[in-house]
Amino acid sequence: MKQPDLSPTTRHIIIDPDNIDPDLIREAADVIRRGGLVAFPTETVYGLGANALDAKAVAKIFEAKKRPLDDPLIVHINDKASLDILVRDISPVETALAARFWPGALTLVLNKKDIIPDIVTTGLDSAAIRMPSGKIALALIKAAGVPIAAPSANLFGKTSPTTAAHVKEDLDGRIDLIIDGGSTDIGVESTVISVVDGEVRILRPGGVSVEEIREIVPRVKVYTEEEIIKCSPGKYKQHYAPRAAVVIVANDRAQTDKCLALAKEAAKRSKVGIMSKAEHAVFYKPFNTRVMGPGDDLAKCATGLFRVLREFDSDGTEIIFAEAVEERGLGLAIMNRLRKAAG
Ligand code: TXA
Ligand code: MG
């Protein structure tokens, strides 16, 4: 008789970032050293990690995520000494940026050395490097004793996970271990930059804001999505797509009126959801409304963004009306992800 499919499960361990259990970290580090895959929290989103110096292990990341092989990974380090092993010709501007923002949500695209296998960088001469500030991430890299290549721990095309439950939704049974360290602090991915002739080019807005970078380097160029498609490999395929259609409602005085009118009309045919700022939720009472955060607290909104998109996916929402936020600070990263979700 045919047995019912038993759902595969990945071992799930809980680690308190403020009281890290060394035995559990050692267990996770052993998985990395043996060439396995570990999902772990960083301060931005959960990453899916493998030994960055082991091409076979890194290949498993692409397989588990169903990620195309032309979308390069970020290499995570836990101290600046590791930089010299991985990359060459670091410029004074890059050094200053690392000094100011590491550990933290900034990823620097640097000239790679041969020690980084081609699969990590998809054959590019450059490698994206980040020293995260998440305590579990730092402890894991340290215990593993190798740099950890890690994209966000979601299936390709899905929103990045901000909880271990999100990771499980996408990757259960496809990876070796999930470290559950609670919700991530920032909620959007790191800012990816490259420095060319002393100018900072923002390839992906993220957890470190353009305003903060401008305090260190005056010449900052924020690339439009079209420009990034031309110069950044893999980018064109990134869509952060929820199952529902996403419609962005402009951030102006008529925002709530417009959102209500659109939702009323759409509700005649489809299951509607509204992603609202906290202060507007009261207007949307009759609709399935989820709050991203207060409009004047963009850091809060960032932590709510991917969670809310995933919640709408789980409840079968077909069309999401998303309130745009102000494009300053973390608002730039939020609107970048929302536009990608809207396609
Ligand atoms: O916050 C984050 O950055 C998270 C956590 C886990 O660290 N990671 C993350 O990785 O978001 P991922 O793979 O989802 O996004 C990395 C992006 C790539 O899609 C690519 O666009 C860019 O970084 N990237 C990586 N290497 C690059 C390179 N050599 N040149 C240009 N862009 C690169
Ligand atoms: Mg990703």
mmCIF file of C-alpha atoms and ligand atoms in Angstrom:
data_model
loop_
_atom_site.group_PDB
_atom_site.id
_atom_site.type_symbol
_atom_site.label_atom_id
_atom_site.label_comp_id
_atom_site.label_asym_id
_atom_site.label_seq_id
_atom_site.Cartn_x
_atom_site.Cartn_y
_atom_site.Cartn_z
ATOM 1 C CA MET A 1 0.000 0.000 0.000
ATOM 2 C CA LYS A 2 1.265 3.453 -0.832
ATOM 3 C CA GLN A 3 2.238 5.354 2.321
ATOM 4 C CA PRO A 4 1.175 8.967 2.625
ATOM 5 C CA ASP A 5 4.055 11.368 2.010
ATOM 6 C CA LEU A 6 5.627 12.260 5.296
ATOM 7 C CA SER A 7 6.577 15.918 5.191
ATOM 8 C CA PRO A 8 10.349 16.206 5.390
ATOM 9 C CA THR A 9 11.623 18.205 8.290
ATOM 10 C CA THR A 10 14.840 20.042 8.901
ATOM 11 C CA ARG A 11 16.298 20.104 12.413
ATOM 12 C CA HIS A 12 15.373 23.368 14.106
ATOM 13 C CA ILE A 13 17.335 24.691 17.077
ATOM 14 C CA ILE A 14 16.518 27.742 19.165
ATOM 15 C CA ILE A 15 19.367 30.012 20.206
ATOM 16 C CA ASP A 16 18.949 33.112 22.369
ATOM 17 C CA PRO A 17 21.132 35.821 20.782
ATOM 18 C CA ASP A 18 21.701 37.379 24.194
ATOM 19 C CA ASN A 19 22.757 34.119 25.809
ATOM 20 C CA ILE A 20 24.312 32.002 23.088
ATOM 21 C CA ASP A 21 24.560 28.287 23.838
ATOM 22 C CA PRO A 22 28.093 27.295 22.746
ATOM 23 C CA ASP A 23 27.136 23.634 22.192
ATOM 24 C CA LEU A 24 24.387 24.570 19.749
ATOM 25 C CA ILE A 25 26.649 26.999 17.889
ATOM 26 C CA ARG A 26 29.275 24.251 17.666
ATOM 27 C CA GLU A 27 26.691 21.879 16.232
ATOM 28 C CA ALA A 28 25.766 24.425 13.556
ATOM 29 C CA ALA A 29 29.421 25.230 12.838
ATOM 30 C CA ASP A 30 30.116 21.502 12.355
ATOM 31 C CA VAL A 31 27.368 21.337 9.741
ATOM 32 C CA ILE A 32 29.023 24.243 7.882
ATOM 33 C CA ARG A 33 32.482 22.656 8.133
ATOM 34 C CA ARG A 34 31.182 19.342 6.820
ATOM 35 C CA GLY A 35 29.790 21.100 3.734
ATOM 36 C CA GLY A 36 26.146 21.371 4.847
ATOM 37 C CA LEU A 37 23.608 24.206 4.794
ATOM 38 C CA VAL A 38 22.533 26.198 7.865
ATOM 39 C CA ALA A 39 19.862 28.904 7.936
ATOM 40 C CA PHE A 40 20.748 31.518 10.545
ATOM 41 C CA PRO A 41 19.551 34.966 11.601
ATOM 42 C CA THR A 42 21.489 38.115 10.804
ATOM 43 C CA GLU A 43 20.378 41.603 11.882
ATOM 44 C CA THR A 44 18.830 42.150 8.424
ATOM 45 C CA VAL A 45 17.140 38.898 7.308
ATOM 46 C CA TYR A 46 17.808 35.167 7.719
ATOM 47 C CA GLY A 47 20.669 33.840 5.567
ATOM 48 C CA LEU A 48 21.228 30.382 4.108
ATOM 49 C CA GLY A 49 24.875 29.664 4.841
ATOM 50 C CA ALA A 50 27.580 27.357 3.514
ATOM 51 C CA ASN A 51 31.375 27.332 3.718
ATOM 52 C CA ALA A 52 32.273 30.071 1.211
ATOM 53 C CA LEU A 53 35.550 28.343 0.341
ATOM 54 C CA ASP A 54 33.880 25.025 -0.550
ATOM 55 C CA ALA A 55 32.443 25.112 -4.073
ATOM 56 C CA LYS A 56 30.438 21.909 -3.573
ATOM 57 C CA ALA A 57 28.807 23.238 -0.428
ATOM 58 C CA VAL A 58 27.974 26.534 -2.132
ATOM 59 C CA ALA A 59 26.409 24.679 -5.062
ATOM 60 C CA LYS A 60 23.893 23.213 -2.585
ATOM 61 C CA ILE A 61 22.703 26.746 -1.745
ATOM 62 C CA PHE A 62 21.695 27.376 -5.361
ATOM 63 C CA GLU A 63 19.964 23.995 -5.486
ATOM 64 C CA ALA A 64 18.056 24.415 -2.205
ATOM 65 C CA LYS A 65 16.847 27.921 -3.126
ATOM 66 C CA LYS A 66 16.280 27.082 -6.809
ATOM 67 C CA ARG A 67 18.394 30.153 -7.446
ATOM 68 C CA PRO A 68 19.790 30.787 -10.931
ATOM 69 C CA LEU A 69 23.544 30.279 -11.146
ATOM 70 C CA ASP A 70 24.159 33.826 -12.390
ATOM 71 C CA ASP A 71 23.054 35.524 -9.155
ATOM 72 C CA PRO A 72 26.165 35.993 -6.953
ATOM 73 C CA LEU A 73 26.216 35.460 -3.175
ATOM 74 C CA ILE A 74 27.399 37.600 -0.279
ATOM 75 C CA VAL A 75 30.375 36.308 1.725
ATOM 76 C CA HIS A 76 29.999 36.926 5.467
ATOM 77 C CA ILE A 77 33.011 37.465 7.717
ATOM 78 C CA ASN A 78 33.363 38.040 11.448
ATOM 79 C CA ASP A 79 36.506 40.171 11.529
ATOM 80 C CA LYS A 80 38.392 42.527 9.266
ATOM 81 C CA ALA A 81 41.467 40.293 9.232
ATOM 82 C CA SER A 82 39.523 37.901 6.990
ATOM 83 C CA LEU A 83 39.263 40.631 4.344
ATOM 84 C CA ASP A 84 42.905 40.328 3.299
ATOM 85 C CA ILE A 85 42.456 36.617 2.674
ATOM 86 C CA LEU A 86 39.451 37.147 0.417
ATOM 87 C CA VAL A 87 39.983 40.396 -1.501
ATOM 88 C CA ARG A 88 42.693 42.748 -2.818
ATOM 89 C CA ASP A 89 43.263 46.467 -3.446
ATOM 90 C CA ILE A 90 40.872 47.872 -0.875
ATOM 91 C CA SER A 91 40.617 51.624 -1.403
ATOM 92 C CA PRO A 92 40.699 54.272 1.371
ATOM 93 C CA VAL A 93 36.993 55.000 0.812
ATOM 94 C CA GLU A 94 36.145 51.317 1.201
ATOM 95 C CA THR A 95 38.258 51.121 4.337
ATOM 96 C CA ALA A 96 36.432 54.142 5.782
ATOM 97 C CA LEU A 97 33.027 52.637 4.975
ATOM 98 C CA ALA A 98 33.945 49.325 6.594
ATOM 99 C CA ALA A 99 35.267 51.170 9.647
ATOM 100 C CA ARG A 100 32.011 53.094 10.020
ATOM 101 C CA PHE A 101 29.404 50.453 9.156
ATOM 102 C CA TRP A 102 30.891 47.059 10.071
ATOM 103 C CA PRO A 103 29.675 45.055 11.739
ATOM 104 C CA GLY A 104 26.385 46.023 10.109
ATOM 105 C CA ALA A 105 23.990 46.096 7.181
ATOM 106 C CA LEU A 106 26.461 47.200 4.491
ATOM 107 C CA THR A 107 27.783 44.900 1.745
ATOM 108 C CA LEU A 108 30.875 46.006 -0.164
ATOM 109 C CA VAL A 109 31.616 44.703 -3.666
ATOM 110 C CA LEU A 110 35.419 44.253 -3.746
ATOM 111 C CA ASN A 111 38.101 42.717 -5.987
ATOM 112 C CA LYS A 112 38.198 39.024 -5.170
ATOM 113 C CA LYS A 113 41.184 36.760 -4.723
ATOM 114 C CA ASP A 114 41.282 33.265 -6.229
ATOM 115 C CA ILE A 115 40.535 31.626 -2.878
ATOM 116 C CA ILE A 116 36.831 32.454 -3.365
ATOM 117 C CA PRO A 117 35.426 29.807 -5.726
ATOM 118 C CA ASP A 118 33.837 31.054 -8.961
ATOM 119 C CA ILE A 119 30.435 29.665 -8.067
ATOM 120 C CA VAL A 120 30.163 32.153 -5.161
ATOM 121 C CA THR A 121 30.616 35.162 -7.436
ATOM 122 C CA THR A 122 29.143 33.496 -10.535
ATOM 123 C CA GLY A 123 32.471 33.941 -12.281
ATOM 124 C CA LEU A 124 32.860 37.675 -11.572
ATOM 125 C CA ASP A 125 36.181 39.238 -10.560
ATOM 126 C CA SER A 126 34.414 40.935 -7.672
ATOM 127 C CA ALA A 127 32.930 39.519 -4.480
ATOM 128 C CA ALA A 128 30.291 40.988 -2.187
ATOM 129 C CA ILE A 129 31.521 40.981 1.418
ATOM 130 C CA ARG A 130 29.681 41.792 4.647
ATOM 131 C CA MET A 131 30.444 41.637 8.351
ATOM 132 C CA PRO A 132 27.011 41.280 9.959
ATOM 133 C CA SER A 133 26.273 42.554 13.465
ATOM 134 C CA GLY A 134 23.817 39.803 14.407
ATOM 135 C CA LYS A 135 25.331 38.016 17.420
ATOM 136 C CA ILE A 136 24.340 34.536 16.256
ATOM 137 C CA ALA A 137 25.750 35.168 12.790
ATOM 138 C CA LEU A 138 29.070 36.393 14.221
ATOM 139 C CA ALA A 139 29.303 33.451 16.640
ATOM 140 C CA LEU A 140 28.542 30.969 13.854
ATOM 141 C CA ILE A 141 31.192 32.365 11.475
ATOM 142 C CA LYS A 142 33.735 32.409 14.288
ATOM 143 C CA ALA A 143 33.010 28.830 15.361
ATOM 144 C CA ALA A 144 33.021 27.583 11.761
ATOM 145 C CA GLY A 145 36.426 29.190 11.207
ATOM 146 C CA VAL A 146 35.584 29.905 7.576
ATOM 147 C CA PRO A 147 33.772 32.745 5.791
ATOM 148 C CA ILE A 148 30.120 31.903 5.166
ATOM 149 C CA ALA A 149 28.471 32.468 1.793
ATOM 150 C CA ALA A 150 24.812 33.262 2.390
ATOM 151 C CA PRO A 151 21.976 34.634 0.327
ATOM 152 C CA SER A 152 18.660 35.295 2.017
ATOM 153 C CA ALA A 153 17.122 31.988 3.207
ATOM 154 C CA ASN A 154 14.045 31.991 0.965
ATOM 155 C CA LEU A 155 13.125 30.164 -2.210
ATOM 156 C CA PHE A 156 14.195 32.212 -5.230
ATOM 157 C CA GLY A 157 11.665 34.926 -6.037
ATOM 158 C CA LYS A 158 9.999 34.890 -2.602
ATOM 159 C CA THR A 159 10.349 37.644 -0.027
ATOM 160 C CA SER A 160 13.309 37.382 2.348
ATOM 161 C CA PRO A 161 12.621 35.644 5.675
ATOM 162 C CA THR A 162 12.602 37.672 8.872
ATOM 163 C CA THR A 163 11.693 34.737 11.144
ATOM 164 C CA ALA A 164 12.678 31.055 11.335
ATOM 165 C CA ALA A 165 9.048 30.176 10.523
ATOM 166 C CA HIS A 166 9.437 31.979 7.165
ATOM 167 C CA VAL A 167 12.570 29.914 6.473
ATOM 168 C CA LYS A 168 10.696 26.732 7.312
ATOM 169 C CA GLU A 169 7.847 27.670 4.952
ATOM 170 C CA ASP A 170 10.273 27.818 2.042
ATOM 171 C CA LEU A 171 13.138 25.442 2.831
ATOM 172 C CA ASP A 172 11.960 22.742 5.235
ATOM 173 C CA GLY A 173 13.459 19.416 4.174
ATOM 174 C CA ARG A 174 15.803 21.100 1.686
ATOM 175 C CA ILE A 175 18.567 22.166 4.104
ATOM 176 C CA ASP A 176 20.409 20.641 7.085
ATOM 177 C CA LEU A 177 19.672 22.981 9.981
ATOM 178 C CA ILE A 178 17.661 26.071 10.938
ATOM 179 C CA ILE A 179 18.835 28.289 13.782
ATOM 180 C CA ASP A 180 15.858 30.107 15.252
ATOM 181 C CA GLY A 181 17.042 33.341 16.852
ATOM 182 C CA GLY A 182 13.723 35.204 16.789
ATOM 183 C CA SER A 183 12.678 38.046 14.472
ATOM 184 C CA THR A 184 15.462 39.948 12.740
ATOM 185 C CA ASP A 185 16.004 43.549 13.878
ATOM 186 C CA ILE A 186 16.100 45.443 10.579
ATOM 187 C CA GLY A 187 13.790 43.399 8.357
ATOM 188 C CA VAL A 188 15.205 44.367 4.947
ATOM 189 C CA GLU A 189 18.461 43.164 3.400
ATOM 190 C CA SER A 190 21.818 44.942 3.556
ATOM 191 C CA THR A 191 22.719 47.897 1.360
ATOM 192 C CA VAL A 192 24.938 46.646 -1.492
ATOM 193 C CA ILE A 193 27.481 49.180 -2.767
ATOM 194 C CA SER A 194 30.498 49.335 -4.985
ATOM 195 C CA VAL A 195 33.038 52.142 -4.936
ATOM 196 C CA VAL A 196 34.337 53.334 -8.306
ATOM 197 C CA ASP A 197 36.916 56.153 -8.407
ATOM 198 C CA GLY A 198 35.900 57.283 -4.932
ATOM 199 C CA GLU A 199 32.191 57.398 -5.787
ATOM 200 C CA VAL A 200 29.806 55.149 -3.854
ATOM 201 C CA ARG A 201 27.317 53.385 -6.121
ATOM 202 C CA ILE A 202 24.247 52.018 -4.406
ATOM 203 C CA LEU A 203 23.425 48.753 -6.189
ATOM 204 C CA ARG A 204 20.702 47.807 -3.699
ATOM 205 C CA PRO A 205 19.251 50.178 -1.085
ATOM 206 C CA GLY A 206 18.999 48.441 2.286
ATOM 207 C CA GLY A 207 19.550 48.562 6.033
ATOM 208 C CA VAL A 208 22.175 51.328 5.937
ATOM 209 C CA SER A 209 20.592 54.495 4.518
ATOM 210 C CA VAL A 210 21.990 56.709 1.772
ATOM 211 C CA GLU A 211 21.899 59.617 4.223
ATOM 212 C CA GLU A 212 24.198 57.719 6.612
ATOM 213 C CA ILE A 213 26.622 56.855 3.798
ATOM 214 C CA ARG A 214 26.704 60.519 2.664
ATOM 215 C CA GLU A 215 27.995 61.479 6.107
ATOM 216 C CA ILE A 216 31.160 59.499 5.298
ATOM 217 C CA VAL A 217 31.445 59.896 1.511
ATOM 218 C CA PRO A 218 29.894 62.906 -0.216
ATOM 219 C CA ARG A 219 29.787 61.311 -3.680
ATOM 220 C CA VAL A 220 26.965 58.787 -3.627
ATOM 221 C CA LYS A 221 25.067 57.643 -6.700
ATOM 222 C CA VAL A 222 21.780 55.858 -6.208
ATOM 223 C CA TYR A 223 21.193 53.653 -9.217
ATOM 224 C CA THR A 224 17.758 53.346 -10.757
ATOM 225 C CA GLU A 225 16.446 49.818 -11.152
ATOM 226 C CA GLU A 226 17.072 50.019 -14.935
ATOM 227 C CA GLU A 227 20.705 51.040 -14.434
ATOM 228 C CA ILE A 228 21.231 48.205 -11.963
ATOM 229 C CA ILE A 229 19.842 45.673 -14.411
ATOM 230 C CA LYS A 230 22.577 46.749 -16.821
ATOM 231 C CA CYS A 231 25.490 46.595 -14.378
ATOM 232 C CA SER A 232 24.595 44.103 -11.635
ATOM 233 C CA PRO A 233 24.398 40.427 -12.483
ATOM 234 C CA GLY A 234 21.348 38.461 -11.497
ATOM 235 C CA LYS A 235 19.435 41.578 -10.483
ATOM 236 C CA TYR A 236 16.925 41.423 -13.282
ATOM 237 C CA LYS A 237 15.507 38.224 -11.931
ATOM 238 C CA GLN A 238 15.007 39.389 -8.382
ATOM 239 C CA HIS A 239 11.362 40.102 -7.809
ATOM 240 C CA TYR A 240 10.438 39.626 -4.142
ATOM 241 C CA ALA A 241 7.109 38.426 -5.420
ATOM 242 C CA PRO A 242 4.213 37.547 -3.187
ATOM 243 C CA ARG A 243 1.497 35.391 -4.767
ATOM 244 C CA ALA A 244 -0.913 38.327 -4.757
ATOM 245 C CA ALA A 245 -0.782 41.218 -7.200
ATOM 246 C CA VAL A 246 0.605 44.312 -5.471
ATOM 247 C CA VAL A 247 -0.653 47.815 -6.237
ATOM 248 C CA ILE A 248 1.259 50.712 -4.667
ATOM 249 C CA VAL A 249 -0.829 53.693 -3.575
ATOM 250 C CA ALA A 250 1.166 56.948 -3.694
ATOM 251 C CA ASN A 251 2.204 58.642 -0.468
ATOM 252 C CA ASP A 252 0.149 61.863 -0.710
ATOM 253 C CA ARG A 253 -2.808 63.534 1.007
ATOM 254 C CA ALA A 254 -5.324 61.505 -0.969
ATOM 255 C CA GLN A 255 -3.650 58.200 -0.059
ATOM 256 C CA THR A 256 -6.386 56.801 2.165
ATOM 257 C CA ASP A 257 -9.228 57.937 -0.147
ATOM 258 C CA LYS A 258 -7.528 56.440 -3.189
ATOM 259 C CA CYS A 259 -6.682 53.229 -1.375
ATOM 260 C CA LEU A 260 -10.291 52.835 -0.165
ATOM 261 C CA ALA A 261 -11.752 53.501 -3.615
ATOM 262 C CA LEU A 262 -9.395 51.007 -5.266
ATOM 263 C CA ALA A 263 -10.033 48.371 -2.609
ATOM 264 C CA LYS A 264 -13.831 48.742 -2.859
ATOM 265 C CA GLU A 265 -13.742 48.303 -6.603
ATOM 266 C CA ALA A 266 -11.351 45.328 -6.519
ATOM 267 C CA ALA A 267 -13.278 43.604 -3.722
ATOM 268 C CA LYS A 268 -16.152 42.993 -6.163
ATOM 269 C CA ARG A 269 -13.999 40.402 -7.921
ATOM 270 C CA SER A 270 -11.010 39.513 -5.734
ATOM 271 C CA LYS A 271 -9.873 38.862 -2.193
ATOM 272 C CA VAL A 272 -8.389 42.196 -1.176
ATOM 273 C CA GLY A 273 -5.743 43.082 1.398
ATOM 274 C CA ILE A 274 -4.457 46.482 2.468
ATOM 275 C CA MET A 275 -0.926 47.028 3.744
ATOM 276 C CA SER A 276 -1.407 50.111 5.830
ATOM 277 C CA LYS A 277 0.528 52.554 7.937
ATOM 278 C CA ALA A 278 -0.532 52.248 11.570
ATOM 279 C CA GLU A 279 -2.287 55.634 11.618
ATOM 280 C CA HIS A 280 -4.412 54.817 8.542
ATOM 281 C CA ALA A 281 -5.608 51.346 9.559
ATOM 282 C CA VAL A 282 -8.767 52.765 11.149
ATOM 283 C CA PHE A 283 -9.985 53.947 7.710
ATOM 284 C CA TYR A 284 -9.706 50.477 6.237
ATOM 285 C CA LYS A 285 -11.790 48.630 8.842
ATOM 286 C CA PRO A 286 -14.040 46.676 6.442
ATOM 287 C CA PHE A 287 -11.017 45.242 4.636
ATOM 288 C CA ASN A 288 -8.380 42.685 5.545
ATOM 289 C CA THR A 289 -5.846 45.248 6.774
ATOM 290 C CA ARG A 290 -2.336 44.570 8.034
ATOM 291 C CA VAL A 291 -0.110 47.212 9.544
ATOM 292 C CA MET A 292 3.469 47.614 8.348
ATOM 293 C CA GLY A 293 4.323 50.222 11.017
ATOM 294 C CA PRO A 294 3.787 53.914 11.793
ATOM 295 C CA GLY A 295 4.414 56.156 8.758
ATOM 296 C CA ASP A 296 6.860 58.279 10.738
ATOM 297 C CA ASP A 297 8.866 55.260 11.956
ATOM 298 C CA LEU A 298 10.373 53.773 8.810
ATOM 299 C CA ALA A 299 12.575 51.363 10.775
ATOM 300 C CA LYS A 300 9.395 49.809 12.208
ATOM 301 C CA CYS A 301 7.853 49.695 8.735
ATOM 302 C CA ALA A 302 10.932 47.856 7.441
ATOM 303 C CA THR A 303 10.543 45.143 10.076
ATOM 304 C CA GLY A 304 6.880 44.737 9.114
ATOM 305 C CA LEU A 305 7.223 44.730 5.311
ATOM 306 C CA PHE A 306 8.197 41.126 4.493
ATOM 307 C CA ARG A 307 6.157 39.706 7.385
ATOM 308 C CA VAL A 308 2.987 41.382 6.110
ATOM 309 C CA LEU A 309 3.598 40.282 2.511
ATOM 310 C CA ARG A 310 4.013 36.687 3.705
ATOM 311 C CA GLU A 311 0.882 36.919 5.893
ATOM 312 C CA PHE A 312 -1.161 37.990 2.877
ATOM 313 C CA ASP A 313 0.246 35.013 0.994
ATOM 314 C CA SER A 314 -0.847 32.652 3.764
ATOM 315 C CA ASP A 315 -4.420 33.935 3.893
ATOM 316 C CA GLY A 316 -4.926 33.689 0.143
ATOM 317 C CA THR A 317 -5.152 37.421 -0.591
ATOM 318 C CA GLU A 318 -5.284 38.021 -4.346
ATOM 319 C CA ILE A 319 -4.628 41.738 -4.560
ATOM 320 C CA ILE A 320 -2.707 43.867 -2.062
ATOM 321 C CA PHE A 321 -3.036 47.648 -1.962
ATOM 322 C CA ALA A 322 0.189 48.840 -0.362
ATOM 323 C CA GLU A 323 0.556 52.317 1.048
ATOM 324 C CA ALA A 324 3.758 53.938 -0.177
ATOM 325 C CA VAL A 325 6.014 55.469 2.493
ATOM 326 C CA GLU A 326 8.329 58.459 2.406
ATOM 327 C CA GLU A 327 11.520 57.737 0.416
ATOM 328 C CA ARG A 328 14.052 58.788 3.021
ATOM 329 C CA GLY A 329 16.205 56.644 5.330
ATOM 330 C CA LEU A 330 14.957 53.054 5.299
ATOM 331 C CA GLY A 331 12.007 54.233 3.176
ATOM 332 C CA LEU A 332 14.214 53.948 0.085
ATOM 333 C CA ALA A 333 14.786 50.223 0.706
ATOM 334 C CA ILE A 334 11.116 49.687 1.557
ATOM 335 C CA MET A 335 9.917 51.317 -1.678
ATOM 336 C CA ASN A 336 12.566 49.441 -3.712
ATOM 337 C CA ARG A 337 11.242 46.099 -2.376
ATOM 338 C CA LEU A 338 7.611 47.176 -2.818
ATOM 339 C CA ARG A 339 8.229 48.097 -6.472
ATOM 340 C CA LYS A 340 9.834 44.718 -7.015
ATOM 341 C CA ALA A 341 6.840 43.038 -5.383
ATOM 342 C CA ALA A 342 4.561 45.051 -7.664
ATOM 343 C CA GLY A 343 6.616 44.001 -10.710
HETATM 344 O O1 TXA B 1 21.156 41.380 4.315
HETATM 345 C C1 TXA B 1 21.606 40.699 3.390
HETATM 346 O O2 TXA B 1 22.311 41.175 2.501
HETATM 347 C C2 TXA B 1 21.257 39.197 3.383
HETATM 348 C C3 TXA B 1 21.880 38.567 4.621
HETATM 349 C C4 TXA B 1 21.707 37.087 4.662
HETATM 350 O O3 TXA B 1 23.237 38.917 4.692
HETATM 351 N N1 TXA B 1 21.720 38.581 2.192
HETATM 352 C C5 TXA B 1 21.151 38.777 0.978
HETATM 353 O O4 TXA B 1 21.718 38.048 -0.056
HETATM 354 O O5 TXA B 1 20.214 39.518 0.809
HETATM 355 P P1 TXA B 1 21.073 37.876 -1.494
HETATM 356 O O6 TXA B 1 21.830 36.807 -2.154
HETATM 357 O O7 TXA B 1 19.637 37.653 -1.366
HETATM 358 O O8 TXA B 1 21.409 39.186 -2.241
HETATM 359 C C6 TXA B 1 22.745 39.453 -2.619
HETATM 360 C C7 TXA B 1 22.811 40.348 -3.800
HETATM 361 C C8 TXA B 1 22.803 39.592 -5.125
HETATM 362 O O9 TXA B 1 21.508 39.338 -5.599
HETATM 363 C C9 TXA B 1 23.549 40.521 -6.050
HETATM 364 O O10 TXA B 1 22.651 41.372 -6.683
HETATM 365 C C10 TXA B 1 24.440 41.314 -5.109
HETATM 366 O O11 TXA B 1 24.072 41.009 -3.803
HETATM 367 N N2 TXA B 1 25.820 40.890 -5.367
HETATM 368 C C11 TXA B 1 26.482 39.832 -4.851
HETATM 369 N N3 TXA B 1 27.725 39.753 -5.360
HETATM 370 C C12 TXA B 1 27.864 40.784 -6.219
HETATM 371 C C13 TXA B 1 28.917 41.242 -7.056
HETATM 372 N N4 TXA B 1 30.085 40.614 -7.113
HETATM 373 N N5 TXA B 1 28.679 42.336 -7.806
HETATM 374 C C14 TXA B 1 27.498 42.986 -7.745
HETATM 375 N N6 TXA B 1 26.466 42.604 -6.977
HETATM 376 C C15 TXA B 1 26.642 41.523 -6.220
HETATM 377 MG MG MG B 2 17.681 37.329 -1.621
#
